[in-house]
mmCIF file of C-alpha atoms in Angstrom:
data_model
loop_
_atom_site.group_PDB
_atom_site.id
_atom_site.type_symbol
_atom_site.label_atom_id
_atom_site.label_comp_id
_atom_site.label_asym_id
_atom_site.label_seq_id
_atom_site.Cartn_x
_atom_site.Cartn_y
_atom_site.Cartn_z
ATOM 1 C CA UNK A 180 -3.403 46.203 53.028
ATOM 2 C CA UNK A 181 -4.280 48.587 50.426
ATOM 3 C CA UNK A 182 -3.156 46.590 47.251
ATOM 4 C CA UNK A 183 -5.050 43.916 45.360
ATOM 5 C CA UNK A 184 -2.920 40.867 46.074
ATOM 6 C CA UNK A 185 -3.298 41.970 50.040
ATOM 7 C CA UNK A 186 -7.003 42.078 49.646
ATOM 8 C CA UNK A 187 -7.307 38.653 47.993
ATOM 9 C CA UNK A 188 -5.069 37.208 50.859
ATOM 10 C CA UNK A 189 -7.407 38.827 53.448
ATOM 11 C CA UNK A 190 -10.567 37.692 51.923
ATOM 12 C CA UNK A 191 -8.966 34.183 51.896
ATOM 13 C CA UNK A 192 -8.080 34.683 55.539
ATOM 14 C CA UNK A 193 -11.664 35.443 56.298
ATOM 15 C CA UNK A 194 -13.140 32.294 54.861
ATOM 16 C CA UNK A 195 -10.468 30.247 56.398
ATOM 17 C CA UNK A 196 -11.484 31.819 59.814
ATOM 18 C CA UNK A 197 -15.246 31.359 58.962
ATOM 19 C CA UNK A 198 -14.371 27.701 58.385
ATOM 20 C CA UNK A 199 -12.673 27.206 61.412
ATOM 21 C CA UNK A 200 -15.428 28.682 63.360
ATOM 22 C CA UNK A 201 -17.760 26.339 61.755
ATOM 23 C CA UNK A 202 -15.357 23.393 62.519
ATOM 24 C CA UNK A 203 -15.531 24.453 66.304
ATOM 25 C CA UNK A 204 -18.875 24.752 66.325
ATOM 26 C CA UNK A 205 -19.414 22.503 69.211
ATOM 27 C CA UNK A 206 -16.971 24.713 71.358
ATOM 28 C CA UNK A 207 -19.363 27.751 70.698
ATOM 29 C CA UNK A 208 -22.644 25.848 71.121
ATOM 30 C CA UNK A 209 -23.764 28.047 73.921
ATOM 31 C CA UNK A 210 -23.036 31.274 72.316
ATOM 32 C CA UNK A 211 -25.958 33.688 72.414
ATOM 33 C CA UNK A 212 -27.949 34.246 69.154
ATOM 34 C CA UNK A 213 -26.468 37.526 68.565
ATOM 35 C CA UNK A 214 -22.957 35.968 67.911
ATOM 36 C CA UNK A 215 -24.522 33.527 65.382
ATOM 37 C CA UNK A 216 -24.909 35.915 62.866
ATOM 38 C CA UNK A 217 -23.116 35.915 59.380
ATOM 39 C CA UNK A 218 -20.934 38.980 60.386
ATOM 40 C CA UNK A 219 -17.696 39.262 58.817
ATOM 41 C CA UNK A 220 -14.611 40.340 60.891
ATOM 42 C CA UNK A 221 -13.930 44.043 61.509
ATOM 43 C CA UNK A 222 -11.492 46.279 63.396
ATOM 44 C CA UNK A 223 -12.356 49.972 63.946
ATOM 45 C CA UNK A 224 -10.105 52.563 65.955
ATOM 46 C CA UNK A 225 -9.977 56.370 66.434
ATOM 47 C CA UNK A 226 -8.392 58.181 63.479
ATOM 48 C CA UNK A 227 -4.925 57.742 64.627
ATOM 49 C CA UNK A 228 -5.473 53.959 64.257
ATOM 50 C CA UNK A 229 -5.256 54.272 60.420
ATOM 51 C CA UNK A 230 -2.601 57.006 60.241
ATOM 52 C CA UNK A 231 0.437 56.038 62.150
ATOM 53 C CA UNK A 232 2.563 53.003 61.030
ATOM 54 C CA UNK A 233 5.734 53.587 63.121
ATOM 55 C CA UNK A 234 7.961 53.317 60.047
ATOM 56 C CA UNK A 235 6.424 49.833 59.067
ATOM 57 C CA UNK A 236 3.885 48.869 56.391
ATOM 58 C CA UNK A 237 0.398 48.654 58.363
ATOM 59 C CA UNK A 238 -1.417 50.963 60.516
ATOM 60 C CA UNK A 239 -3.061 49.979 63.682
ATOM 61 C CA UNK A 240 -6.546 48.670 62.262
ATOM 62 C CA UNK A 241 -4.680 47.011 59.475
ATOM 63 C CA UNK A 242 -2.244 45.095 61.768
ATOM 64 C CA UNK A 243 -5.108 44.009 64.065
ATOM 65 C CA UNK A 244 -7.357 42.831 61.263
ATOM 66 C CA UNK A 245 -4.563 40.859 59.691
ATOM 67 C CA UNK A 246 -3.974 39.076 63.172
ATOM 68 C CA UNK A 247 -7.656 38.626 63.468
ATOM 69 C CA UNK A 248 -8.341 36.793 60.406
ATOM 70 C CA UNK A 249 -4.970 34.907 60.849
ATOM 71 C CA UNK A 250 -6.739 33.228 63.928
ATOM 72 C CA UNK A 251 -5.192 35.432 66.634
ATOM 73 C CA UNK A 252 -6.882 35.911 69.762
ATOM 74 C CA UNK A 253 -8.985 39.164 69.452
ATOM 75 C CA UNK A 254 -7.379 41.017 72.366
ATOM 76 C CA UNK A 255 -4.051 40.263 71.207
ATOM 77 C CA UNK A 256 -4.713 41.182 67.678
ATOM 78 C CA UNK A 257 -6.154 44.956 68.881
ATOM 79 C CA UNK A 258 -3.317 45.169 71.459
ATOM 80 C CA UNK A 259 -0.690 44.439 68.696
ATOM 81 C CA UNK A 260 -2.366 47.193 66.502
ATOM 82 C CA UNK A 261 -2.505 50.015 69.408
ATOM 83 C CA UNK A 262 1.289 48.997 69.984
ATOM 84 C CA UNK A 263 2.475 50.418 66.679
ATOM 85 C CA UNK A 264 0.776 53.965 67.861
ATOM 86 C CA UNK A 265 2.338 53.501 71.179
ATOM 87 C CA UNK A 266 5.735 53.026 69.871
ATOM 88 C CA UNK A 267 5.520 55.774 67.181
ATOM 89 C CA UNK A 268 7.033 59.031 68.317
ATOM 90 C CA UNK A 269 5.109 61.075 65.686
ATOM 91 C CA UNK A 270 1.988 60.398 67.699
ATOM 92 C CA UNK A 271 2.338 62.658 70.751
ATOM 93 C CA UNK A 272 -1.125 61.446 72.247
ATOM 94 C CA UNK A 273 0.016 58.047 73.402
ATOM 95 C CA UNK A 274 2.907 55.934 74.571
ATOM 96 C CA UNK A 275 6.404 57.072 73.426
ATOM 97 C CA UNK A 276 6.643 60.768 72.943
ATOM 98 C CA UNK A 277 3.047 61.467 74.453
ATOM 99 C CA UNK A 278 2.703 64.851 75.767
ATOM 100 C CA UNK A 279 3.931 64.844 79.373
ATOM 101 C CA UNK A 280 2.132 65.950 82.391
ATOM 102 C CA UNK A 281 2.828 69.626 84.251
ATOM 103 C CA UNK A 282 6.283 68.400 85.626
ATOM 104 C CA UNK A 283 7.464 67.164 82.052
ATOM 105 C CA UNK A 284 6.927 63.501 83.253
ATOM 106 C CA UNK A 285 5.224 61.154 80.526
ATOM 107 C CA UNK A 286 2.417 59.163 82.436
ATOM 108 C CA UNK A 287 0.281 56.749 80.543
ATOM 109 C CA UNK A 288 -3.078 55.017 81.037
ATOM 110 C CA UNK A 289 -4.685 52.133 79.556
ATOM 111 C CA UNK A 290 -7.248 49.278 79.783
ATOM 112 C CA UNK A 291 -8.312 46.304 77.803
ATOM 113 C CA UNK A 292 -11.336 43.997 77.824
ATOM 114 C CA UNK A 293 -11.750 40.491 76.451
ATOM 115 C CA UNK A 294 -15.431 39.683 75.367
ATOM 116 C CA UNK A 295 -15.315 35.721 75.365
ATOM 117 C CA UNK A 296 -13.301 35.544 78.679
ATOM 118 C CA UNK A 297 -15.376 38.411 80.538
ATOM 119 C CA UNK A 298 -12.242 39.734 81.826
ATOM 120 C CA UNK A 299 -10.186 43.187 81.656
ATOM 121 C CA UNK A 300 -6.985 45.109 82.981
ATOM 122 C CA UNK A 301 -5.754 48.463 83.474
ATOM 123 C CA UNK A 302 -2.967 50.657 84.412
ATOM 124 C CA UNK A 303 -2.953 54.371 85.282
ATOM 125 C CA UNK A 304 -0.309 57.006 85.852
ATOM 126 C CA UNK A 305 2.422 54.312 84.600
ATOM 127 C CA UNK A 306 5.614 55.855 83.754
ATOM 128 C CA UNK A 307 8.602 54.368 81.765
ATOM 129 C CA UNK A 308 6.790 51.830 79.717
ATOM 130 C CA UNK A 309 6.271 52.834 75.981
ATOM 131 C CA UNK A 310 3.233 50.158 75.740
ATOM 132 C CA UNK A 311 0.835 50.428 78.678
ATOM 133 C CA UNK A 312 -1.577 48.408 76.699
ATOM 134 C CA UNK A 313 0.524 45.368 77.189
ATOM 135 C CA UNK A 314 0.901 45.985 80.917
ATOM 136 C CA UNK A 315 -2.935 46.274 81.078
ATOM 137 C CA UNK A 316 -3.148 42.846 79.587
ATOM 138 C CA UNK A 317 -0.810 41.535 82.052
ATOM 139 C CA UNK A 318 -2.682 42.906 84.827
ATOM 140 C CA UNK A 319 -5.902 40.887 83.241
ATOM 141 C CA UNK A 320 -3.608 37.666 82.521
ATOM 142 C CA UNK A 321 -1.460 37.681 85.735
ATOM 143 C CA UNK A 322 -3.383 38.922 88.463
ATOM 144 C CA UNK A 323 -7.007 38.988 90.188
ATOM 145 C CA UNK A 324 -7.406 42.776 89.622
ATOM 146 C CA UNK A 325 -8.524 45.108 87.196
ATOM 147 C CA UNK A 326 -6.333 48.284 87.891
ATOM 148 C CA UNK A 327 -3.068 49.058 88.818
ATOM 149 C CA UNK A 328 -1.690 52.514 89.229
ATOM 150 C CA UNK A 329 1.518 54.758 89.675
ATOM 151 C CA UNK A 330 4.514 53.261 91.322
ATOM 152 C CA UNK A 331 2.651 50.027 92.041
ATOM 153 C CA UNK A 332 1.992 49.620 88.419
ATOM 154 C CA UNK A 333 5.529 50.305 87.186
ATOM 155 C CA UNK A 334 6.964 47.756 89.832
ATOM 156 C CA UNK A 335 4.482 45.184 88.375
ATOM 157 C CA UNK A 336 5.588 45.979 84.778
ATOM 158 C CA UNK A 337 9.222 45.302 86.025
ATOM 159 C CA UNK A 338 8.412 42.128 87.699
ATOM 160 C CA UNK A 339 6.617 40.975 84.334
ATOM 161 C CA UNK A 340 9.959 41.707 82.089
ATOM 162 C CA UNK A 341 9.070 44.906 80.842
ATOM 163 C CA UNK A 342 11.714 47.482 80.138
ATOM 164 C CA UNK A 343 11.508 50.512 82.212
ATOM 165 C CA UNK A 344 13.020 53.657 80.684
ATOM 166 C CA UNK A 345 14.027 56.555 82.570
ATOM 167 C CA UNK A 346 12.365 59.082 80.172
ATOM 168 C CA UNK A 347 9.591 58.441 77.466
ATOM 169 C CA UNK A 348 9.732 62.138 76.243
ATOM 170 C CA UNK A 349 11.107 62.757 72.690
ATOM 171 C CA UNK A 350 12.750 65.995 71.595
ATOM 172 C CA UNK A 351 9.530 67.182 70.175
ATOM 173 C CA UNK A 352 7.251 66.368 73.362
ATOM 174 C CA UNK A 353 9.832 68.015 75.741
ATOM 175 C CA UNK A 354 10.034 70.982 73.512
ATOM 176 C CA UNK A 355 6.272 71.346 73.520
ATOM 177 C CA UNK A 356 6.166 71.069 77.258
ATOM 178 C CA UNK A 357 8.700 73.635 77.582
ATOM 179 C CA UNK A 358 6.852 75.813 75.255
ATOM 180 C CA UNK A 359 3.578 75.470 77.476
ATOM 181 C CA UNK A 360 5.683 75.999 80.566
ATOM 182 C CA UNK A 361 7.018 79.096 79.338
ATOM 183 C CA UNK A 362 3.451 80.358 78.624
ATOM 184 C CA UNK A 363 1.848 79.469 81.711
ATOM 185 C CA UNK A 364 4.607 80.257 84.491
ATOM 186 C CA UNK A 365 6.445 83.190 83.371
ATOM 187 C CA UNK A 366 6.570 84.790 86.976
ATOM 188 C CA UNK A 367 6.844 81.125 88.637
ATOM 189 C CA UNK A 368 3.582 81.484 90.595
ATOM 190 C CA UNK A 369 0.123 82.614 89.999
ATOM 191 C CA UNK A 370 -3.276 82.679 91.600
ATOM 192 C CA UNK A 371 -4.458 79.102 91.730
ATOM 193 C CA UNK A 372 -7.915 80.023 89.665
ATOM 194 C CA UNK A 373 -5.814 82.242 87.488
ATOM 195 C CA UNK A 374 -3.092 79.474 86.876
ATOM 196 C CA UNK A 375 -5.667 76.570 86.193
ATOM 197 C CA UNK A 376 -7.392 78.829 83.514
ATOM 198 C CA UNK A 377 -4.085 79.870 82.096
ATOM 199 C CA UNK A 378 -2.850 76.436 81.920
ATOM 200 C CA UNK A 379 -6.000 75.484 79.801
ATOM 201 C CA UNK A 380 -5.764 78.533 77.783
ATOM 202 C CA UNK A 381 -2.202 78.139 76.792
ATOM 203 C CA UNK A 382 -2.703 74.725 75.667
ATOM 204 C CA UNK A 383 -5.704 75.659 73.405
ATOM 205 C CA UNK A 384 -3.608 78.562 72.120
ATOM 206 C CA UNK A 385 -0.915 76.133 71.157
ATOM 207 C CA UNK A 386 -3.725 74.048 69.400
ATOM 208 C CA UNK A 387 -4.885 77.102 67.356
ATOM 209 C CA UNK A 388 -1.301 77.974 66.334
ATOM 210 C CA UNK A 389 -0.752 74.487 65.006
ATOM 211 C CA UNK A 390 1.800 73.273 67.309
ATOM 212 C CA UNK A 391 -0.320 70.608 68.900
ATOM 213 C CA UNK A 392 -2.865 68.477 66.897
ATOM 214 C CA UNK A 393 -6.477 69.036 68.125
ATOM 215 C CA UNK A 394 -6.987 65.446 68.819
ATOM 216 C CA UNK A 395 -3.609 65.249 70.818
ATOM 217 C CA UNK A 396 -4.199 67.845 73.393
ATOM 218 C CA UNK A 397 -6.723 65.248 74.997
ATOM 219 C CA UNK A 398 -4.713 62.297 73.244
ATOM 220 C CA UNK A 399 -5.732 58.657 73.040
ATOM 221 C CA UNK A 400 -6.259 55.732 70.823
ATOM 222 C CA UNK A 401 -9.287 53.107 71.097
ATOM 223 C CA UNK A 402 -9.324 50.087 68.914
ATOM 224 C CA UNK A 403 -12.088 47.256 69.130
ATOM 225 C CA UNK A 404 -12.406 44.082 67.037
ATOM 226 C CA UNK A 405 -14.917 41.240 65.999
ATOM 227 C CA UNK A 406 -13.216 38.207 64.876
ATOM 228 C CA UNK A 407 -14.402 35.574 62.357
ATOM 229 C CA UNK A 408 -15.452 33.541 65.188
ATOM 230 C CA UNK A 409 -17.793 36.482 66.586
ATOM 231 C CA UNK A 410 -15.497 37.334 69.498
ATOM 232 C CA UNK A 411 -15.010 40.669 70.546
ATOM 233 C CA UNK A 412 -12.494 42.763 72.241
ATOM 234 C CA UNK A 413 -11.191 46.206 72.938
ATOM 235 C CA UNK A 414 -8.283 48.339 74.149
ATOM 236 C CA UNK A 415 -7.687 52.218 75.005
ATOM 237 C CA UNK A 416 -4.529 53.803 75.656
ATOM 238 C CA UNK A 417 -3.315 57.153 76.280
ATOM 239 C CA UNK A 418 -0.755 59.758 77.453
ATOM 240 C CA UNK A 419 -3.857 61.588 78.825
ATOM 241 C CA UNK A 420 -4.580 65.245 78.811
ATOM 242 C CA UNK A 421 -1.539 67.264 77.769
ATOM 243 C CA UNK A 422 0.198 69.147 80.515
ATOM 244 C CA UNK A 423 -2.218 67.548 83.189
ATOM 245 C CA UNK A 424 -1.657 67.520 87.073
ATOM 246 C CA UNK A 425 0.647 64.833 87.977
ATOM 247 C CA UNK A 426 -1.198 61.811 89.025
ATOM 248 C CA UNK A 427 -4.414 62.666 87.039
ATOM 249 C CA UNK A 428 -6.178 59.974 85.348
ATOM 250 C CA UNK A 429 -8.749 60.413 82.987
ATOM 251 C CA UNK A 430 -11.680 58.060 81.468
ATOM 252 C CA UNK A 431 -9.098 55.825 79.590
ATOM 253 C CA UNK A 432 -8.174 53.314 82.032
ATOM 254 C CA UNK A 433 -11.584 53.052 83.591
ATOM 255 C CA UNK A 434 -13.851 50.248 82.800
ATOM 256 C CA UNK A 435 -17.232 51.557 81.472
ATOM 257 C CA UNK A 436 -15.839 55.064 80.636
ATOM 258 C CA UNK A 437 -12.630 54.671 78.540
ATOM 259 C CA UNK A 438 -13.705 51.346 77.418
ATOM 260 C CA UNK A 439 -16.528 48.680 77.718
ATOM 261 C CA UNK A 440 -16.848 45.474 76.119
ATOM 262 C CA UNK A 441 -19.643 42.969 76.453
ATOM 263 C CA UNK A 442 -19.050 39.922 74.359
ATOM 264 C CA UNK A 443 -22.536 39.097 73.444
ATOM 265 C CA UNK A 444 -23.496 42.782 72.699
ATOM 266 C CA UNK A 445 -20.684 45.053 71.688
ATOM 267 C CA UNK A 446 -17.894 47.381 72.359
ATOM 268 C CA UNK A 447 -17.427 51.026 72.747
ATOM 269 C CA UNK A 448 -14.349 53.365 73.471
ATOM 270 C CA UNK A 449 -13.616 56.818 73.525
ATOM 271 C CA UNK A 450 -11.308 59.789 72.997
ATOM 272 C CA UNK A 451 -11.566 63.568 74.225
ATOM 273 C CA UNK A 452 -12.414 65.066 77.456
ATOM 274 C CA UNK A 453 -12.063 62.178 80.004
ATOM 275 C CA UNK A 454 -13.829 63.842 83.077
ATOM 276 C CA UNK A 455 -16.985 64.487 80.997
ATOM 277 C CA UNK A 456 -17.133 60.773 79.961
ATOM 278 C CA UNK A 457 -16.462 59.473 83.686
ATOM 279 C CA UNK A 458 -19.061 61.670 84.967
ATOM 280 C CA UNK A 459 -21.502 59.321 82.737
ATOM 281 C CA UNK A 460 -19.607 56.128 82.281
ATOM 282 C CA UNK A 461 -20.669 56.282 78.838
ATOM 283 C CA UNK A 462 -19.047 53.453 77.126
ATOM 284 C CA UNK A 463 -21.217 51.221 79.412
ATOM 285 C CA UNK A 464 -24.113 53.302 78.864
ATOM 286 C CA UNK A 465 -23.484 52.757 74.942
ATOM 287 C CA UNK A 466 -23.333 48.954 75.247
ATOM 288 C CA UNK A 467 -26.482 49.030 77.412
ATOM 289 C CA UNK A 468 -28.317 50.983 74.818
ATOM 290 C CA UNK A 469 -27.069 48.420 72.128
ATOM 291 C CA UNK A 470 -28.292 45.452 74.425
ATOM 292 C CA UNK A 471 -31.884 47.073 74.295
ATOM 293 C CA UNK A 472 -31.721 47.035 70.335
ATOM 294 C CA UNK A 473 -30.136 50.276 69.654
ATOM 295 C CA UNK A 474 -27.734 50.659 66.367
ATOM 296 C CA UNK A 475 -24.212 51.856 67.238
ATOM 297 C CA UNK A 476 -24.733 55.209 65.763
ATOM 298 C CA UNK A 477 -28.191 55.810 67.894
ATOM 299 C CA UNK A 478 -26.597 54.234 71.031
ATOM 300 C CA UNK A 479 -23.555 56.702 70.778
ATOM 301 C CA UNK A 480 -25.868 59.634 70.209
ATOM 302 C CA UNK A 481 -27.753 59.081 73.474
ATOM 303 C CA UNK A 482 -24.521 59.041 75.451
ATOM 304 C CA UNK A 483 -23.566 62.472 73.754
ATOM 305 C CA UNK A 484 -26.827 63.801 74.773
ATOM 306 C CA UNK A 485 -26.144 62.633 78.337
ATOM 307 C CA UNK A 486 -23.116 64.517 78.303
ATOM 308 C CA UNK A 487 -24.531 67.567 77.054
ATOM 309 C CA UNK A 488 -27.292 67.452 79.714
ATOM 310 C CA UNK A 489 -24.753 66.798 82.561
ATOM 311 C CA UNK A 490 -22.391 69.936 81.406
ATOM 312 C CA UNK A 491 -23.673 72.888 83.355
ATOM 313 C CA UNK A 492 -20.859 74.739 84.736
ATOM 314 C CA UNK A 493 -20.191 78.046 83.019
ATOM 315 C CA UNK A 494 -16.441 77.213 82.322
ATOM 316 C CA UNK A 495 -17.338 74.367 80.234
ATOM 317 C CA UNK A 496 -19.548 76.150 78.167
ATOM 318 C CA UNK A 497 -19.202 78.155 75.024
ATOM 319 C CA UNK A 498 -20.986 81.169 73.955
ATOM 320 C CA UNK A 499 -23.801 78.974 72.465
ATOM 321 C CA UNK A 500 -24.305 77.440 76.062
ATOM 322 C CA UNK A 501 -23.117 73.769 74.579
ATOM 323 C CA UNK A 502 -19.992 72.097 75.893
ATOM 324 C CA UNK A 503 -16.807 73.843 75.037
ATOM 325 C CA UNK A 504 -14.835 70.552 74.639
ATOM 326 C CA UNK A 505 -15.155 67.239 72.488
ATOM 327 C CA UNK A 506 -15.862 63.782 73.276
ATOM 328 C CA UNK A 507 -15.770 61.135 70.794
ATOM 329 C CA UNK A 508 -16.896 57.521 70.769
ATOM 330 C CA UNK A 509 -16.121 54.389 68.628
ATOM 331 C CA UNK A 510 -18.737 51.865 68.816
ATOM 332 C CA UNK A 511 -18.939 48.333 67.486
ATOM 333 C CA UNK A 512 -21.716 45.594 67.987
ATOM 334 C CA UNK A 513 -21.535 41.885 67.705
ATOM 335 C CA UNK A 514 -23.080 41.799 63.992
ATOM 336 C CA UNK A 515 -20.060 43.991 62.892
ATOM 337 C CA UNK A 516 -22.188 47.001 62.702
ATOM 338 C CA UNK A 517 -20.076 50.236 63.682
ATOM 339 C CA UNK A 518 -20.215 53.789 64.125
ATOM 340 C CA UNK A 519 -17.924 56.900 65.133
ATOM 341 C CA UNK A 520 -19.806 59.651 66.698
ATOM 342 C CA UNK A 521 -18.800 62.938 68.775
ATOM 343 C CA UNK A 522 -20.162 66.150 70.074
ATOM 344 C CA UNK A 523 -18.484 68.155 67.496
ATOM 345 C CA UNK A 524 -17.162 66.964 63.931
ATOM 346 C CA UNK A 525 -15.465 68.204 61.046
ATOM 347 C CA UNK A 526 -14.082 67.616 57.572
ATOM 348 C CA UNK A 527 -11.093 66.098 58.974
ATOM 349 C CA UNK A 528 -12.720 64.132 61.843
ATOM 350 C CA UNK A 529 -12.683 60.559 60.942
ATOM 351 C CA UNK A 530 -12.411 57.048 62.581
ATOM 352 C CA UNK A 531 -10.420 53.919 61.115
ATOM 353 C CA UNK A 532 -12.077 50.703 59.860
ATOM 354 C CA UNK A 533 -10.596 47.734 58.339
ATOM 355 C CA UNK A 534 -12.501 44.751 56.849
ATOM 356 C CA UNK A 535 -11.804 42.237 53.897
ATOM 357 C CA UNK A 536 -11.963 45.404 51.638
ATOM 358 C CA UNK A 537 -8.909 46.913 53.357
ATOM 359 C CA UNK A 538 -8.502 49.800 55.508
ATOM 360 C CA UNK A 539 -10.436 53.415 55.193
ATOM 361 C CA UNK A 540 -11.462 56.442 57.122
ATOM 362 C CA UNK A 541 -15.131 56.816 57.912
ATOM 363 C CA UNK A 542 -16.641 60.403 58.768
ATOM 364 C CA UNK A 543 -17.516 60.824 62.356
ATOM 365 C CA UNK A 544 -21.273 61.745 63.030
ATOM 366 C CA UNK A 545 -21.854 64.894 65.266
ATOM 367 C CA UNK A 546 -24.435 65.469 67.732
ATOM 368 C CA UNK A 547 -23.932 69.606 67.648
ATOM 369 C CA UNK A 548 -23.064 71.655 64.693
ATOM 370 C CA UNK A 549 -20.296 74.213 64.801
ATOM 371 C CA UNK A 550 -16.840 73.898 66.833
ATOM 372 C CA UNK A 551 -16.505 73.438 70.739
ATOM 373 C CA UNK A 552 -14.871 77.053 71.202
ATOM 374 C CA UNK A 553 -16.555 78.936 68.484
#
């Protein structure tokens, strides 16, 4: 994706895609005005979407964009993009090698939404399948339901022909779990309140020591795409909060929280503290703000303000009285405008973007200054 030849190829693909959209004008005659704009195709994702390649040549956003301009269904494209990260053992926040729960078991969550078809699917607490995003899409395609969980989700995946593996840990994820276990349970049992706090603090200490990347403590990848035909789709997939209580489900597989797509308006997805996002259903809120005319950045900032206002428990506040955690949103409207916003940012906080000019990282815009725990 980065070379001149590839760039020329992609531009040619965009023109072909646009021509196909014109040739198929009759099929899209009823499309809302917002989707008749001259927007060019674009794919956005959380920062890991333009970093990990699983030994291949393309990142998530590059692969998704390549498929989009080649005429692929927009959801197939973004799911294929996140599959790269789900399968990459170097990313410990999703899929194979994702940081496990408190019992050392990798449990995965995902959901996807198809703008044109106005359909969605999701799975939660799924064990044994490296690519939960594909199982979520199978729920959308093959059932009348939006969400399957736990053992039922695994049984469904097996019935759909997915390989079920006994253990999705890598040596690295298992080693990190053992280190966490050693820190929080040296005497086997603790007072319940002290244990909960010890668990969280042990995880943050491992982040501070560089054992766990900050973004991987909460995990997740979100990817949203706009096709040459003006079609929107999105997917979010995660291994969830590192060392979570077994069975814990965050925002990632929940429609309106970890992901929301309206094919006439836009798409939004998230990473970070899922509980804060669930309380406010912020991805849905962001899309509704865009429906009323807000830009992606402004819509995202309004959602972050809602999270800040709703965070009143002392245990969730830092010394400044602000949230001691982070939440990020990745936002794309039907005109191809996009933004990445977060409660807190920094010089390394980015989101990935791919257009006809290739892939690049863009800075995340913060609502608050400083750091969550400073």
